[in-house]
Amino acid sequence: DSEPEGHDEL
Amino acid sequence: MNIFRLAGDMTHLASVLVLLLKIHTIKSCAGVSLKTQELYALVFATRYLDIFFNFVSFYNTIMKLIFLGSSFSIVWYIRRHRIVRRSYDKDQDTFRHLFLLLPCLLLALVINERFTFKEVLWTFSLYLEAVAILPQLVLLQRTRNIDNLTGQYVFLLGAYRALYILNWIYRYFTEEHYVHWITWIAGTIQTLLYGDFFYYYFQSWKNNVRLELPA
């Protein structure tokens, strides 16, 4: 369960 | 997405719309710092570079396009629009971009989550966003004569930042592996910069008098 790639905030 | 994040994004959107509306309808950018607007355009350009490779959601993509489009339109209006540009007070808006740009770039090269092109630019955009409001705050303090829309613009921007902090706190307690120190520290510093402005904004609102910052 690794952190998802990229950023999901603006 | 939690309610704080949504409210933060909507406040951010409102701030940009208020500013665009002011410039577009009144045809004046009096009291608006071009320096700050150019820095924001750069913030969005470097942060949303991933728009082509990294699809998060339809919502994210649309918001990114809106922030990119609006920030570049505002810069265009102030620099190029034949009527609007006349109201730009160049002599008051003297903050040097480089004093903010260079330290942010150096810091992003040294302190980042991963040393990749995309990640360094993303981090640079975080640091730059944290301080990009400074030319605007300096301008407000200098001109002292703050119209309602400019005051609301800065207030909404500050509110957006404060809501993002609540969003991070919420996510920290509800999501696993949600730890982003760089984002949090840069974001907190950014929000603190509004502290003074908030104080005078609320005072003027409470006493129902025109917003004026002390010299």
PDB file of C-alpha atoms in Angstrom:
ATOM      1  CA  ASP A   1       0.000   0.000   0.000  1.00  0.00           C
ATOM      2  CA  SER A   2       2.283   2.706  -1.254  1.00  0.00           C
ATOM      3  CA  GLU A   3       1.372   6.319  -1.717  1.00  0.00           C
ATOM      4  CA  PRO A   4      -0.182   7.083  -5.082  1.00  0.00           C
ATOM      5  CA  GLU A   5       1.992   8.908  -7.591  1.00  0.00           C
ATOM      6  CA  GLY A   6       1.470  12.601  -8.128  1.00  0.00           C
ATOM      7  CA  HIS A   7      -0.434  15.220  -6.190  1.00  0.00           C
ATOM      8  CA  ASP A   8      -4.181  15.363  -5.869  1.00  0.00           C
ATOM      9  CA  GLU A   9      -4.463  18.862  -4.418  1.00  0.00           C
ATOM     10  CA  LEU A  10      -4.555  22.084  -6.367  1.00  0.00           C
TER      11      LEU A  10
ATOM     12  CA  MET B   1     -12.706  15.190  -1.179  1.00  0.00           C
ATOM     13  CA  ASN B   2     -13.635  16.704   2.142  1.00  0.00           C
ATOM     14  CA  ILE B   3     -15.692  19.815   2.791  1.00  0.00           C
ATOM     15  CA  PHE B   4     -12.680  21.951   3.774  1.00  0.00           C
ATOM     16  CA  ARG B   5     -10.852  21.189   0.569  1.00  0.00           C
ATOM     17  CA  LEU B   6     -13.949  21.916  -1.526  1.00  0.00           C
ATOM     18  CA  ALA B   7     -14.663  25.133   0.370  1.00  0.00           C
ATOM     19  CA  GLY B   8     -11.001  26.115  -0.037  1.00  0.00           C
ATOM     20  CA  ASP B   9     -11.059  25.538  -3.775  1.00  0.00           C
ATOM     21  CA  MET B  10     -14.338  27.413  -4.134  1.00  0.00           C
ATOM     22  CA  THR B  11     -12.967  30.344  -2.137  1.00  0.00           C
ATOM     23  CA  HIS B  12      -9.892  30.346  -4.334  1.00  0.00           C
ATOM     24  CA  LEU B  13     -12.100  30.304  -7.413  1.00  0.00           C
ATOM     25  CA  ALA B  14     -14.207  33.138  -5.988  1.00  0.00           C
ATOM     26  CA  SER B  15     -11.099  35.247  -5.333  1.00  0.00           C
ATOM     27  CA  VAL B  16      -9.948  34.932  -8.926  1.00  0.00           C
ATOM     28  CA  LEU B  17     -13.446  35.645 -10.251  1.00  0.00           C
ATOM     29  CA  VAL B  18     -13.780  38.736  -8.056  1.00  0.00           C
ATOM     30  CA  LEU B  19     -10.517  40.071  -9.438  1.00  0.00           C
ATOM     31  CA  LEU B  20     -11.345  39.259 -13.056  1.00  0.00           C
ATOM     32  CA  LEU B  21     -14.800  40.769 -12.626  1.00  0.00           C
ATOM     33  CA  LYS B  22     -13.343  43.945 -11.189  1.00  0.00           C
ATOM     34  CA  ILE B  23     -10.837  44.296 -14.006  1.00  0.00           C
ATOM     35  CA  HIS B  24     -13.271  43.325 -16.738  1.00  0.00           C
ATOM     36  CA  THR B  25     -16.264  45.428 -15.690  1.00  0.00           C
ATOM     37  CA  ILE B  26     -14.647  48.484 -14.129  1.00  0.00           C
ATOM     38  CA  LYS B  27     -11.796  48.337 -16.649  1.00  0.00           C
ATOM     39  CA  SER B  28      -9.401  49.208 -13.875  1.00  0.00           C
ATOM     40  CA  CYS B  29      -6.646  47.370 -12.080  1.00  0.00           C
ATOM     41  CA  ALA B  30      -6.003  50.106  -9.526  1.00  0.00           C
ATOM     42  CA  GLY B  31      -4.575  48.633  -6.348  1.00  0.00           C
ATOM     43  CA  VAL B  32      -3.757  45.292  -7.992  1.00  0.00           C
ATOM     44  CA  SER B  33      -0.126  44.185  -7.997  1.00  0.00           C
ATOM     45  CA  LEU B  34       1.029  42.964 -11.394  1.00  0.00           C
ATOM     46  CA  LYS B  35       4.048  41.429  -9.673  1.00  0.00           C
ATOM     47  CA  THR B  36       1.845  39.192  -7.557  1.00  0.00           C
ATOM     48  CA  GLN B  37      -0.278  38.249 -10.568  1.00  0.00           C
ATOM     49  CA  GLU B  38       2.798  37.330 -12.608  1.00  0.00           C
ATOM     50  CA  LEU B  39       4.108  35.231  -9.756  1.00  0.00           C
ATOM     51  CA  TYR B  40       0.774  33.395  -9.519  1.00  0.00           C
ATOM     52  CA  ALA B  41       0.825  32.740 -13.263  1.00  0.00           C
ATOM     53  CA  LEU B  42       4.270  31.207 -12.801  1.00  0.00           C
ATOM     54  CA  VAL B  43       3.087  29.245  -9.750  1.00  0.00           C
ATOM     55  CA  PHE B  44       0.291  27.651 -11.759  1.00  0.00           C
ATOM     56  CA  ALA B  45       2.428  27.105 -14.850  1.00  0.00           C
ATOM     57  CA  THR B  46       5.073  25.208 -12.848  1.00  0.00           C
ATOM     58  CA  ARG B  47       2.644  23.330 -10.617  1.00  0.00           C
ATOM     59  CA  TYR B  48       0.168  22.228 -13.260  1.00  0.00           C
ATOM     60  CA  LEU B  49       2.812  21.050 -15.670  1.00  0.00           C
ATOM     61  CA  ASP B  50       1.507  17.575 -14.878  1.00  0.00           C
ATOM     62  CA  ILE B  51      -1.845  18.369 -16.455  1.00  0.00           C
ATOM     63  CA  PHE B  52      -0.846  16.400 -19.560  1.00  0.00           C
ATOM     64  CA  PHE B  53       0.644  13.329 -17.872  1.00  0.00           C
ATOM     65  CA  ASN B  54      -1.084  12.918 -14.581  1.00  0.00           C
ATOM     66  CA  PHE B  55      -4.859  12.589 -14.600  1.00  0.00           C
ATOM     67  CA  VAL B  56      -6.299  12.844 -11.087  1.00  0.00           C
ATOM     68  CA  SER B  57      -9.934  13.624 -11.796  1.00  0.00           C
ATOM     69  CA  PHE B  58     -12.129  15.622 -14.122  1.00  0.00           C
ATOM     70  CA  TYR B  59     -12.588  18.129 -11.312  1.00  0.00           C
ATOM     71  CA  ASN B  60      -8.814  18.595 -10.880  1.00  0.00           C
ATOM     72  CA  THR B  61      -8.195  19.067 -14.582  1.00  0.00           C
ATOM     73  CA  ILE B  62     -10.969  21.638 -14.960  1.00  0.00           C
ATOM     74  CA  MET B  63      -9.811  23.589 -11.911  1.00  0.00           C
ATOM     75  CA  LYS B  64      -6.229  23.578 -13.144  1.00  0.00           C
ATOM     76  CA  LEU B  65      -7.336  24.917 -16.517  1.00  0.00           C
ATOM     77  CA  ILE B  66      -9.402  27.637 -14.820  1.00  0.00           C
ATOM     78  CA  PHE B  67      -6.520  28.756 -12.603  1.00  0.00           C
ATOM     79  CA  LEU B  68      -4.055  28.743 -15.493  1.00  0.00           C
ATOM     80  CA  GLY B  69      -6.455  30.590 -17.784  1.00  0.00           C
ATOM     81  CA  SER B  70      -7.542  33.174 -15.235  1.00  0.00           C
ATOM     82  CA  SER B  71      -4.051  33.977 -13.956  1.00  0.00           C
ATOM     83  CA  PHE B  72      -2.671  34.517 -17.461  1.00  0.00           C
ATOM     84  CA  SER B  73      -5.766  36.544 -18.442  1.00  0.00           C
ATOM     85  CA  ILE B  74      -5.283  38.853 -15.474  1.00  0.00           C
ATOM     86  CA  VAL B  75      -1.633  39.413 -16.408  1.00  0.00           C
ATOM     87  CA  TRP B  76      -2.694  40.029 -20.013  1.00  0.00           C
ATOM     88  CA  TYR B  77      -5.327  42.574 -18.922  1.00  0.00           C
ATOM     89  CA  ILE B  78      -2.881  44.565 -16.804  1.00  0.00           C
ATOM     90  CA  ARG B  79      -0.048  44.515 -19.335  1.00  0.00           C
ATOM     91  CA  ARG B  80      -1.875  44.642 -22.652  1.00  0.00           C
ATOM     92  CA  HIS B  81      -5.475  45.804 -22.400  1.00  0.00           C
ATOM     93  CA  ARG B  82      -5.497  49.336 -23.775  1.00  0.00           C
ATOM     94  CA  ILE B  83      -7.786  50.774 -21.087  1.00  0.00           C
ATOM     95  CA  VAL B  84      -6.979  48.595 -18.091  1.00  0.00           C
ATOM     96  CA  ARG B  85      -3.237  49.044 -18.362  1.00  0.00           C
ATOM     97  CA  ARG B  86      -3.587  52.824 -17.913  1.00  0.00           C
ATOM     98  CA  SER B  87      -4.837  52.302 -14.367  1.00  0.00           C
ATOM     99  CA  TYR B  88      -1.792  50.229 -13.424  1.00  0.00           C
ATOM    100  CA  ASP B  89       0.417  52.153 -11.045  1.00  0.00           C
ATOM    101  CA  LYS B  90       3.885  50.956 -11.933  1.00  0.00           C
ATOM    102  CA  ASP B  91       5.638  53.350  -9.576  1.00  0.00           C
ATOM    103  CA  GLN B  92       3.936  51.911  -6.495  1.00  0.00           C
ATOM    104  CA  ASP B  93       4.297  48.252  -7.485  1.00  0.00           C
ATOM    105  CA  THR B  94       8.064  48.075  -7.183  1.00  0.00           C
ATOM    106  CA  PHE B  95       8.644  44.726  -5.499  1.00  0.00           C
ATOM    107  CA  ARG B  96      11.410  42.780  -7.256  1.00  0.00           C
ATOM    108  CA  HIS B  97      10.376  39.349  -8.553  1.00  0.00           C
ATOM    109  CA  LEU B  98      13.913  38.037  -8.320  1.00  0.00           C
ATOM    110  CA  PHE B  99      14.125  38.472  -4.564  1.00  0.00           C
ATOM    111  CA  LEU B 100      11.342  35.922  -4.285  1.00  0.00           C
ATOM    112  CA  LEU B 101      12.081  33.753  -7.314  1.00  0.00           C
ATOM    113  CA  LEU B 102      15.724  32.944  -6.652  1.00  0.00           C
ATOM    114  CA  PRO B 103      15.444  31.859  -3.001  1.00  0.00           C
ATOM    115  CA  CYS B 104      12.391  29.728  -3.891  1.00  0.00           C
ATOM    116  CA  LEU B 105      14.255  28.053  -6.738  1.00  0.00           C
ATOM    117  CA  LEU B 106      17.324  27.362  -4.605  1.00  0.00           C
ATOM    118  CA  LEU B 107      15.209  26.055  -1.752  1.00  0.00           C
ATOM    119  CA  ALA B 108      13.260  23.795  -4.117  1.00  0.00           C
ATOM    120  CA  LEU B 109      16.517  22.354  -5.448  1.00  0.00           C
ATOM    121  CA  VAL B 110      17.707  21.566  -1.935  1.00  0.00           C
ATOM    122  CA  ILE B 111      14.538  20.702  -0.040  1.00  0.00           C
ATOM    123  CA  ASN B 112      12.087  18.539  -1.974  1.00  0.00           C
ATOM    124  CA  GLU B 113      10.337  15.201  -1.648  1.00  0.00           C
ATOM    125  CA  ARG B 114      12.107  13.756  -4.676  1.00  0.00           C
ATOM    126  CA  PHE B 115      14.822  15.171  -6.869  1.00  0.00           C
ATOM    127  CA  THR B 116      13.103  14.960 -10.240  1.00  0.00           C
ATOM    128  CA  PHE B 117      12.326  17.750 -12.697  1.00  0.00           C
ATOM    129  CA  LYS B 118       8.583  17.574 -12.092  1.00  0.00           C
ATOM    130  CA  GLU B 119       8.899  17.316  -8.327  1.00  0.00           C
ATOM    131  CA  VAL B 120      11.373  20.200  -8.022  1.00  0.00           C
ATOM    132  CA  LEU B 121       9.077  22.417 -10.082  1.00  0.00           C
ATOM    133  CA  TRP B 122       6.115  21.373  -7.976  1.00  0.00           C
ATOM    134  CA  THR B 123       8.039  22.228  -4.797  1.00  0.00           C
ATOM    135  CA  PHE B 124       9.191  25.518  -6.331  1.00  0.00           C
ATOM    136  CA  SER B 125       5.541  26.388  -7.002  1.00  0.00           C
ATOM    137  CA  LEU B 126       4.681  25.691  -3.350  1.00  0.00           C
ATOM    138  CA  TYR B 127       7.436  27.957  -2.055  1.00  0.00           C
ATOM    139  CA  LEU B 128       6.628  30.654  -4.581  1.00  0.00           C
ATOM    140  CA  GLU B 129       2.909  30.568  -3.837  1.00  0.00           C
ATOM    141  CA  ALA B 130       3.733  31.022  -0.158  1.00  0.00           C
ATOM    142  CA  VAL B 131       5.346  34.405  -0.795  1.00  0.00           C
ATOM    143  CA  ALA B 132       3.662  35.526  -4.031  1.00  0.00           C
ATOM    144  CA  ILE B 133       1.148  37.659  -2.123  1.00  0.00           C
ATOM    145  CA  LEU B 134       3.905  39.867  -0.663  1.00  0.00           C
ATOM    146  CA  PRO B 135       4.042  42.426  -3.524  1.00  0.00           C
ATOM    147  CA  GLN B 136       0.246  42.761  -3.239  1.00  0.00           C
ATOM    148  CA  LEU B 137       0.370  43.270   0.525  1.00  0.00           C
ATOM    149  CA  VAL B 138       3.143  45.838   0.158  1.00  0.00           C
ATOM    150  CA  LEU B 139       1.116  47.650  -2.490  1.00  0.00           C
ATOM    151  CA  LEU B 140      -1.979  47.689  -0.273  1.00  0.00           C
ATOM    152  CA  GLN B 141       0.019  49.129   2.561  1.00  0.00           C
ATOM    153  CA  ARG B 142       1.537  51.773   0.312  1.00  0.00           C
ATOM    154  CA  THR B 143      -1.601  52.964  -1.407  1.00  0.00           C
ATOM    155  CA  ARG B 144      -3.664  52.518   1.763  1.00  0.00           C
ATOM    156  CA  ASN B 145      -6.670  53.399  -0.305  1.00  0.00           C
ATOM    157  CA  ILE B 146      -8.149  49.946  -0.748  1.00  0.00           C
ATOM    158  CA  ASP B 147     -11.309  49.512  -2.791  1.00  0.00           C
ATOM    159  CA  ASN B 148     -13.839  46.897  -1.726  1.00  0.00           C
ATOM    160  CA  LEU B 149     -13.121  44.431  -4.491  1.00  0.00           C
ATOM    161  CA  THR B 150      -9.371  44.414  -3.946  1.00  0.00           C
ATOM    162  CA  GLY B 151      -9.951  43.944  -0.220  1.00  0.00           C
ATOM    163  CA  GLN B 152     -12.342  41.072  -0.912  1.00  0.00           C
ATOM    164  CA  TYR B 153      -9.885  39.513  -3.336  1.00  0.00           C
ATOM    165  CA  VAL B 154      -7.108  39.396  -0.734  1.00  0.00           C
ATOM    166  CA  PHE B 155      -9.529  38.247   1.967  1.00  0.00           C
ATOM    167  CA  LEU B 156     -10.794  35.361  -0.190  1.00  0.00           C
ATOM    168  CA  LEU B 157      -7.239  34.305  -1.010  1.00  0.00           C
ATOM    169  CA  GLY B 158      -6.373  34.227   2.675  1.00  0.00           C
ATOM    170  CA  ALA B 159      -9.548  32.294   3.487  1.00  0.00           C
ATOM    171  CA  TYR B 160      -8.666  29.735   0.818  1.00  0.00           C
ATOM    172  CA  ARG B 161      -5.303  29.151   2.481  1.00  0.00           C
ATOM    173  CA  ALA B 162      -6.830  28.832   5.938  1.00  0.00           C
ATOM    174  CA  LEU B 163      -9.350  26.271   4.632  1.00  0.00           C
ATOM    175  CA  TYR B 164      -6.535  24.254   3.083  1.00  0.00           C
ATOM    176  CA  ILE B 165      -4.915  23.950   6.500  1.00  0.00           C
ATOM    177  CA  LEU B 166      -8.182  22.545   7.887  1.00  0.00           C
ATOM    178  CA  ASN B 167      -8.241  20.171   4.905  1.00  0.00           C
ATOM    179  CA  TRP B 168      -4.736  18.902   5.747  1.00  0.00           C
ATOM    180  CA  ILE B 169      -5.629  18.376   9.391  1.00  0.00           C
ATOM    181  CA  TYR B 170      -8.753  16.477   8.348  1.00  0.00           C
ATOM    182  CA  ARG B 171      -6.850  14.332   5.851  1.00  0.00           C
ATOM    183  CA  TYR B 172      -4.059  13.628   8.307  1.00  0.00           C
ATOM    184  CA  PHE B 173      -6.529  12.066  10.730  1.00  0.00           C
ATOM    185  CA  THR B 174      -8.690  10.281   8.181  1.00  0.00           C
ATOM    186  CA  GLU B 175      -6.189   8.974   5.623  1.00  0.00           C
ATOM    187  CA  GLU B 176      -3.268   6.635   5.948  1.00  0.00           C
ATOM    188  CA  HIS B 177       0.140   7.804   4.679  1.00  0.00           C
ATOM    189  CA  TYR B 178      -0.992  11.371   4.345  1.00  0.00           C
ATOM    190  CA  VAL B 179       2.116  13.282   5.390  1.00  0.00           C
ATOM    191  CA  HIS B 180       3.418  16.210   3.342  1.00  0.00           C
ATOM    192  CA  TRP B 181       5.691  18.338   5.481  1.00  0.00           C
ATOM    193  CA  ILE B 182       6.875  20.638   2.718  1.00  0.00           C
ATOM    194  CA  THR B 183       3.333  21.473   1.616  1.00  0.00           C
ATOM    195  CA  TRP B 184       2.218  22.031   5.192  1.00  0.00           C
ATOM    196  CA  ILE B 185       5.073  24.285   6.243  1.00  0.00           C
ATOM    197  CA  ALA B 186       4.965  26.387   3.053  1.00  0.00           C
ATOM    198  CA  GLY B 187       1.170  26.587   3.323  1.00  0.00           C
ATOM    199  CA  THR B 188       1.249  27.597   6.962  1.00  0.00           C
ATOM    200  CA  ILE B 189       3.794  30.356   6.318  1.00  0.00           C
ATOM    201  CA  GLN B 190       1.629  31.542   3.443  1.00  0.00           C
ATOM    202  CA  THR B 191      -1.432  31.720   5.670  1.00  0.00           C
ATOM    203  CA  LEU B 192       0.454  33.560   8.425  1.00  0.00           C
ATOM    204  CA  LEU B 193       1.364  36.302   5.940  1.00  0.00           C
ATOM    205  CA  TYR B 194      -2.334  37.177   5.802  1.00  0.00           C
ATOM    206  CA  GLY B 195      -2.580  37.542   9.575  1.00  0.00           C
ATOM    207  CA  ASP B 196      -2.063  41.275   9.678  1.00  0.00           C
ATOM    208  CA  PHE B 197      -4.374  41.870   6.740  1.00  0.00           C
ATOM    209  CA  PHE B 198      -7.111  39.737   8.329  1.00  0.00           C
ATOM    210  CA  TYR B 199      -6.900  41.727  11.518  1.00  0.00           C
ATOM    211  CA  TYR B 200      -7.510  45.040   9.764  1.00  0.00           C
ATOM    212  CA  TYR B 201     -10.073  43.525   7.415  1.00  0.00           C
ATOM    213  CA  PHE B 202     -12.208  42.310  10.326  1.00  0.00           C
ATOM    214  CA  GLN B 203     -11.764  45.577  12.186  1.00  0.00           C
ATOM    215  CA  SER B 204     -13.040  47.561   9.211  1.00  0.00           C
ATOM    216  CA  TRP B 205     -15.898  45.100   8.741  1.00  0.00           C
ATOM    217  CA  LYS B 206     -16.875  45.212  12.415  1.00  0.00           C
ATOM    218  CA  ASN B 207     -16.756  48.999  12.592  1.00  0.00           C
ATOM    219  CA  ASN B 208     -18.240  49.315   9.133  1.00  0.00           C
ATOM    220  CA  VAL B 209     -15.518  51.645   7.919  1.00  0.00           C
ATOM    221  CA  ARG B 210     -13.354  51.614   4.847  1.00  0.00           C
ATOM    222  CA  LEU B 211     -10.435  49.192   4.980  1.00  0.00           C
ATOM    223  CA  GLU B 212      -7.178  51.014   5.567  1.00  0.00           C
ATOM    224  CA  LEU B 213      -3.849  49.516   6.520  1.00  0.00           C
ATOM    225  CA  PRO B 214      -1.544  51.423   8.861  1.00  0.00           C
ATOM    226  CA  ALA B 215       1.505  52.970   7.245  1.00  0.00           C
TER     227      ALA B 215
END
